[in-house]
Short mmCIF file of C-alpha atoms in Angstrom, two decimals:
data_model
loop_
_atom_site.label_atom_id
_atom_site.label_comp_id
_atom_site.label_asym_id
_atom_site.label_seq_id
_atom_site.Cartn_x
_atom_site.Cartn_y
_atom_site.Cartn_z
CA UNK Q 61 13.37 10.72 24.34
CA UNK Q 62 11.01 8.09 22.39
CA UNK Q 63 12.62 5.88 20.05
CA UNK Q 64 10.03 3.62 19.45
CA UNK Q 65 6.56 3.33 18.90
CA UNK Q 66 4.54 0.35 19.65
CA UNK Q 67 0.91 0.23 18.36
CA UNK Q 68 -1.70 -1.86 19.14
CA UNK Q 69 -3.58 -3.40 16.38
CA UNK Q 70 -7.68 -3.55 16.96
CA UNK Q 71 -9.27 0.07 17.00
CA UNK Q 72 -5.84 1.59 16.50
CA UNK Q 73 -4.56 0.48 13.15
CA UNK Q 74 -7.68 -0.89 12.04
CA UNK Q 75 -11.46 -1.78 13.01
CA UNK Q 76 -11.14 -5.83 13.74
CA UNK Q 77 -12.77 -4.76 17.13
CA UNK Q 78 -15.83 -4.48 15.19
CA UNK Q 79 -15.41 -7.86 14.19
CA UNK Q 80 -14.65 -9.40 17.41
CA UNK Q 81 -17.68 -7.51 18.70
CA UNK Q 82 -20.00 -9.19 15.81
CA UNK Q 83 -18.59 -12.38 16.75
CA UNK Q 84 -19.08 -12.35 20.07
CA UNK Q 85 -22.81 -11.40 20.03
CA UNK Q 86 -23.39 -14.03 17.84
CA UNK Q 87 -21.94 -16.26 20.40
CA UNK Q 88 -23.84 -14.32 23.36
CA UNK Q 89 -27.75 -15.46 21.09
CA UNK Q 90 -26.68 -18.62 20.21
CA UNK Q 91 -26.74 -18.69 24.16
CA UNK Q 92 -30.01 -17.18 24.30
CA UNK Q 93 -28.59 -13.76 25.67
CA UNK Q 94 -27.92 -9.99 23.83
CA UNK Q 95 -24.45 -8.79 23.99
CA UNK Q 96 -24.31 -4.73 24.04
CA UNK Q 97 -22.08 -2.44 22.45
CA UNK Q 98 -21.27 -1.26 26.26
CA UNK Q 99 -20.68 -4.69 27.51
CA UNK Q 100 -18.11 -5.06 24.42
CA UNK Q 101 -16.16 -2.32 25.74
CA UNK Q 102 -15.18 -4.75 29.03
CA UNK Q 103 -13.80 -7.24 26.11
CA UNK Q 104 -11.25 -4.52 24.85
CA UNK Q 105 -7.50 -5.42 25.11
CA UNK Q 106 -8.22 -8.77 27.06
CA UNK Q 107 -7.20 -11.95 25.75
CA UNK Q 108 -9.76 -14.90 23.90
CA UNK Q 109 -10.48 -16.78 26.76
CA UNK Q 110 -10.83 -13.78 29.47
CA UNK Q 111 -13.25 -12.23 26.95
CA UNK Q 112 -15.35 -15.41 27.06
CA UNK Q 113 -14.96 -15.84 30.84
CA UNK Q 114 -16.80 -11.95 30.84
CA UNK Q 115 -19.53 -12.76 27.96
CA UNK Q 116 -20.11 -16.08 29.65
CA UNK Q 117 -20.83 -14.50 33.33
CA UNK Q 118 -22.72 -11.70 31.59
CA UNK Q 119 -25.00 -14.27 30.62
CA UNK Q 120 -25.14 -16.20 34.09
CA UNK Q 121 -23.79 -19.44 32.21
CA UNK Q 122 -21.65 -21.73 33.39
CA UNK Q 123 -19.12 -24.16 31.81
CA UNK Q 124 -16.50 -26.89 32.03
CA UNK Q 125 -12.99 -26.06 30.53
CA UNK Q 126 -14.18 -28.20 27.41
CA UNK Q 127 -17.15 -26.51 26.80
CA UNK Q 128 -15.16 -23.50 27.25
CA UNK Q 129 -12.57 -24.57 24.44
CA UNK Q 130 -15.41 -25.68 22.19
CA UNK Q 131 -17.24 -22.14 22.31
CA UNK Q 132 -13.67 -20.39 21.90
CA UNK Q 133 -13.19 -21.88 18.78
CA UNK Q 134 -16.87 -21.33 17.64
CA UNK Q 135 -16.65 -17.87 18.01
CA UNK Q 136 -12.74 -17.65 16.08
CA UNK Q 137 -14.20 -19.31 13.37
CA UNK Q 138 -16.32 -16.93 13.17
CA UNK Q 139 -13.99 -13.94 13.69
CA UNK Q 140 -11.64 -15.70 11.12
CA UNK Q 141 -14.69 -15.64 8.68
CA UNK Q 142 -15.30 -11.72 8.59
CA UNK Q 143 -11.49 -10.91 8.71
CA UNK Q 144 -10.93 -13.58 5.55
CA UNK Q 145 -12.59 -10.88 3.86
CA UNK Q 146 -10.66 -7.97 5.04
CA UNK Q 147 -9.39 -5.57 2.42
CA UNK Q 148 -6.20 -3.24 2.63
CA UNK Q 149 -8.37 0.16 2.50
CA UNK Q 150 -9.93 -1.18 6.01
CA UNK Q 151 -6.65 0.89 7.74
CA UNK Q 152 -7.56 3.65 9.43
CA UNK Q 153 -7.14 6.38 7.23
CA UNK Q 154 -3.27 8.33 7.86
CA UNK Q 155 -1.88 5.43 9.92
CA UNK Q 156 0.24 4.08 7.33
CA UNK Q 157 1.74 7.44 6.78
CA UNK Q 158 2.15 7.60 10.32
CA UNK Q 159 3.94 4.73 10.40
CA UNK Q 160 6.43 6.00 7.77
CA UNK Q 161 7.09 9.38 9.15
CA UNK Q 162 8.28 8.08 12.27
CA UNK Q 163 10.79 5.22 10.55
CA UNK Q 164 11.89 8.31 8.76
CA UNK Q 165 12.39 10.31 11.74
CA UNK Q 166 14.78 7.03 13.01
CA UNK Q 167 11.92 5.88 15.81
CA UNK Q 168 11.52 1.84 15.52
CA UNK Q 169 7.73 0.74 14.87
CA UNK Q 170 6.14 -2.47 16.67
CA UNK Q 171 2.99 -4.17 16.60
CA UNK Q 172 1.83 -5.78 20.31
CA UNK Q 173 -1.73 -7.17 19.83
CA UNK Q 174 -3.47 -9.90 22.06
CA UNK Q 175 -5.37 -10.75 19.29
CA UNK Q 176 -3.95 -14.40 17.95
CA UNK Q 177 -5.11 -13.49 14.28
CA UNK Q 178 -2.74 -10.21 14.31
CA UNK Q 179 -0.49 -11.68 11.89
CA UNK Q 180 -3.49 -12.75 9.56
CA UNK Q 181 -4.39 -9.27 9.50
CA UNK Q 182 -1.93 -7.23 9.16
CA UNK Q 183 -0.63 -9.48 6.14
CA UNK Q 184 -4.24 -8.76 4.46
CA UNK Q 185 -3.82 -5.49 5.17
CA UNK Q 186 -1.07 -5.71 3.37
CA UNK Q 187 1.08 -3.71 6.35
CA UNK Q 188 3.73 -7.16 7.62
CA UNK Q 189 6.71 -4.98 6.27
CA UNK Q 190 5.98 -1.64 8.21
CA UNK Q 191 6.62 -3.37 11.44
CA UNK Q 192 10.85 -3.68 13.04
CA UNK Q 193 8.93 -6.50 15.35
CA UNK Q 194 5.51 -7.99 16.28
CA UNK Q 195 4.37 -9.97 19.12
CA UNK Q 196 0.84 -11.49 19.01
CA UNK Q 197 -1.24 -13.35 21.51
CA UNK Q 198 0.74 -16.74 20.72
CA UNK Q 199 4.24 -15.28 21.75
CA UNK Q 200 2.86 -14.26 25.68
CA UNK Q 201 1.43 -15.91 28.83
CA UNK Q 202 -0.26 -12.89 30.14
CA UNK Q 203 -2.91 -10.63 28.56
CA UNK Q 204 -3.15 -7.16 29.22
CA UNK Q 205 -3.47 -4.90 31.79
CA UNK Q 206 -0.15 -6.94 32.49
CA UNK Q 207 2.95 -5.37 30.37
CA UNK Q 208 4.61 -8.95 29.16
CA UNK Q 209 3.58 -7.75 25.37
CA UNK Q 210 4.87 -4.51 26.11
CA UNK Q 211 8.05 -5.23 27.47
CA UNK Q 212 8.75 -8.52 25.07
CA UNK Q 213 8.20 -6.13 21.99
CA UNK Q 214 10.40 -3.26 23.60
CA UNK Q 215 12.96 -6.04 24.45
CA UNK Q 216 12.78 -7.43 20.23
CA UNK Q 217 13.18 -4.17 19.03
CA UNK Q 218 16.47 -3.19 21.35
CA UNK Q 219 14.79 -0.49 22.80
CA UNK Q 220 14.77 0.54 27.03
CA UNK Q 221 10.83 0.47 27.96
CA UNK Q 222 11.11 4.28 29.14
CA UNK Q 223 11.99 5.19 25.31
CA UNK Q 224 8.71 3.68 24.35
CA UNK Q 225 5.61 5.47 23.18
CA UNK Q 226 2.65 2.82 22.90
CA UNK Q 227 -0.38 3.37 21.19
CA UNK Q 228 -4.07 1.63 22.83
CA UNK Q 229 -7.34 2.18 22.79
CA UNK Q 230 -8.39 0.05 25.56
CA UNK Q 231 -8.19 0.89 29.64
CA UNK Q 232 -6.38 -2.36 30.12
CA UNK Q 233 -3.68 -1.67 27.24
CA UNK Q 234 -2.95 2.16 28.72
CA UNK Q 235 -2.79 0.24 32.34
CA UNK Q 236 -0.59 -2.30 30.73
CA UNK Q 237 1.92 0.69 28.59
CA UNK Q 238 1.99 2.14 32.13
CA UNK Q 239 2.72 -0.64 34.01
CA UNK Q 240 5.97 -1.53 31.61
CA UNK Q 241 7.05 2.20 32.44
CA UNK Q 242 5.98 3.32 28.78
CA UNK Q 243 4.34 6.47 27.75
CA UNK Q 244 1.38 6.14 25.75
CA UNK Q 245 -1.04 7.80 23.44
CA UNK Q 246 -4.83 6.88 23.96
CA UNK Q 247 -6.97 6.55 21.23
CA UNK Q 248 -10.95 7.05 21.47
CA UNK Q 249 -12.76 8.83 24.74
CA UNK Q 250 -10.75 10.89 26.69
CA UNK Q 251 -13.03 9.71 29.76
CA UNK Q 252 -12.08 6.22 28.95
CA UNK Q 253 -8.43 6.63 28.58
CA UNK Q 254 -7.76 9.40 31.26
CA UNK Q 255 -4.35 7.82 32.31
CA UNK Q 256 -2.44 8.17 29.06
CA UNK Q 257 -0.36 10.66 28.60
CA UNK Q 258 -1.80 11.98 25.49
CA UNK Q 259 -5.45 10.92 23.61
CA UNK Q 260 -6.59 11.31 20.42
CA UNK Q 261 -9.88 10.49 18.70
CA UNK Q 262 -7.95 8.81 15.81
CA UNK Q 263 -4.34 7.11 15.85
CA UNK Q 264 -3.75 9.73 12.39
CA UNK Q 265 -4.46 12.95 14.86
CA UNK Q 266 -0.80 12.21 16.85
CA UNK Q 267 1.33 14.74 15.71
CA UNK Q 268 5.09 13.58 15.70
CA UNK Q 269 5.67 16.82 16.67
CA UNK Q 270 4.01 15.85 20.26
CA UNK Q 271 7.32 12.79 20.60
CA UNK Q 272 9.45 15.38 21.93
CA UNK Q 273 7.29 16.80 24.54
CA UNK Q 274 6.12 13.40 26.15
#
């Protein structure tokens, strides 16, 4: 039986991945390489510093741990810049109704993004009160594919991890649901996201109909 729901935040509630993507390529020329849409999709679901770890070896460049810091917070600043300008009809269209079926069926909602500026963006979103509990990227150690988000947002909302339905759109957030002995619901390319249990081309397609049967 699922009693909660736990969604992930970029490309599932909203398109910030977009923005991280923008971001990063602008990092990637300042460097004096392109970034590609298909390299993004290796940045999905991992945490700041991972993601420039990848964009820095896809560009044969190497750097001290300062360096590292100082191009982190470049390309944040950045990020921080398009998101400033986020507006509350940038939700995905149906998730907010989502959202409120389910606390009316009695399941528990939680956010569990990696991203650091989840908090930011969900308040501009205007979305901070849908959520029983949210953990971000400053509340865990390890990034996904490793369940710590997972299983500290479970844990804040009272719920057991195999009464959890969680919601990704990146491989290493369905390895991660998996790995804290969650069910989840992929969103995007069924190729992509084989191992969930369920996927949909948009978080609004899940049916709460389907909560029963998973």
């Amino acid at each position: 039986m699922i009693r909660a729901c736990i969604f992930d935040l970029d490309g599932v509630l909203v398109d910030t991945a977009h923005y991280h993507f923008l971001a990063w390529k602008r990092l990637a020329n300042e460097l004096g390489f392109e970034l590609t849409p298909a390299d993004n999709e290796q940045l999905k679901g991992v945490s700041r510093m991972q993601s420039l770890d990848i964009v820095l070896q896809l560009g044969g460049i190497t750097a001290t741990e300062h360096e590292k810091e100082v191009l982190a917070n470049k390309k944040n600043a950045w990020f921080n810049d398009f998101v400033d300008r986020m507006m509350p009809e940038e939700i995905f269209p149906g998730v907010k109704q989502l959202i409120r079926e389910l606390k009316a069926k009695g399941v528990k909602v939680g956010l569990a993004s990696s991203s650091k500026n989840a908090k930011t963006v969900i308040q501009l979103l205007g979305i901070q009160n849908e959520f029983d509990a949210i953990v971000d990227g400053t509340m865990i150690v390890n990034s996904k594919p490793h369940p710590e988000i997972f299983l500290l947002t479970a844990e804040k909302l009272g719920i057991v991890p195999e009464e959890c339905l969680v919601f990704e759109d990146a491989e290493a957030g369905v390895e991660a649901a998996l790995a804290a002995g969650m069910k989840c619901v992929g969103v995007g390319s069924p190729l992509q996201l084989n191992r969930a249990h369920e996927v949909v081309a948009k978080t609004a397609d899940f049916k709460i109909t389907e909560l029963a049967k998973l």
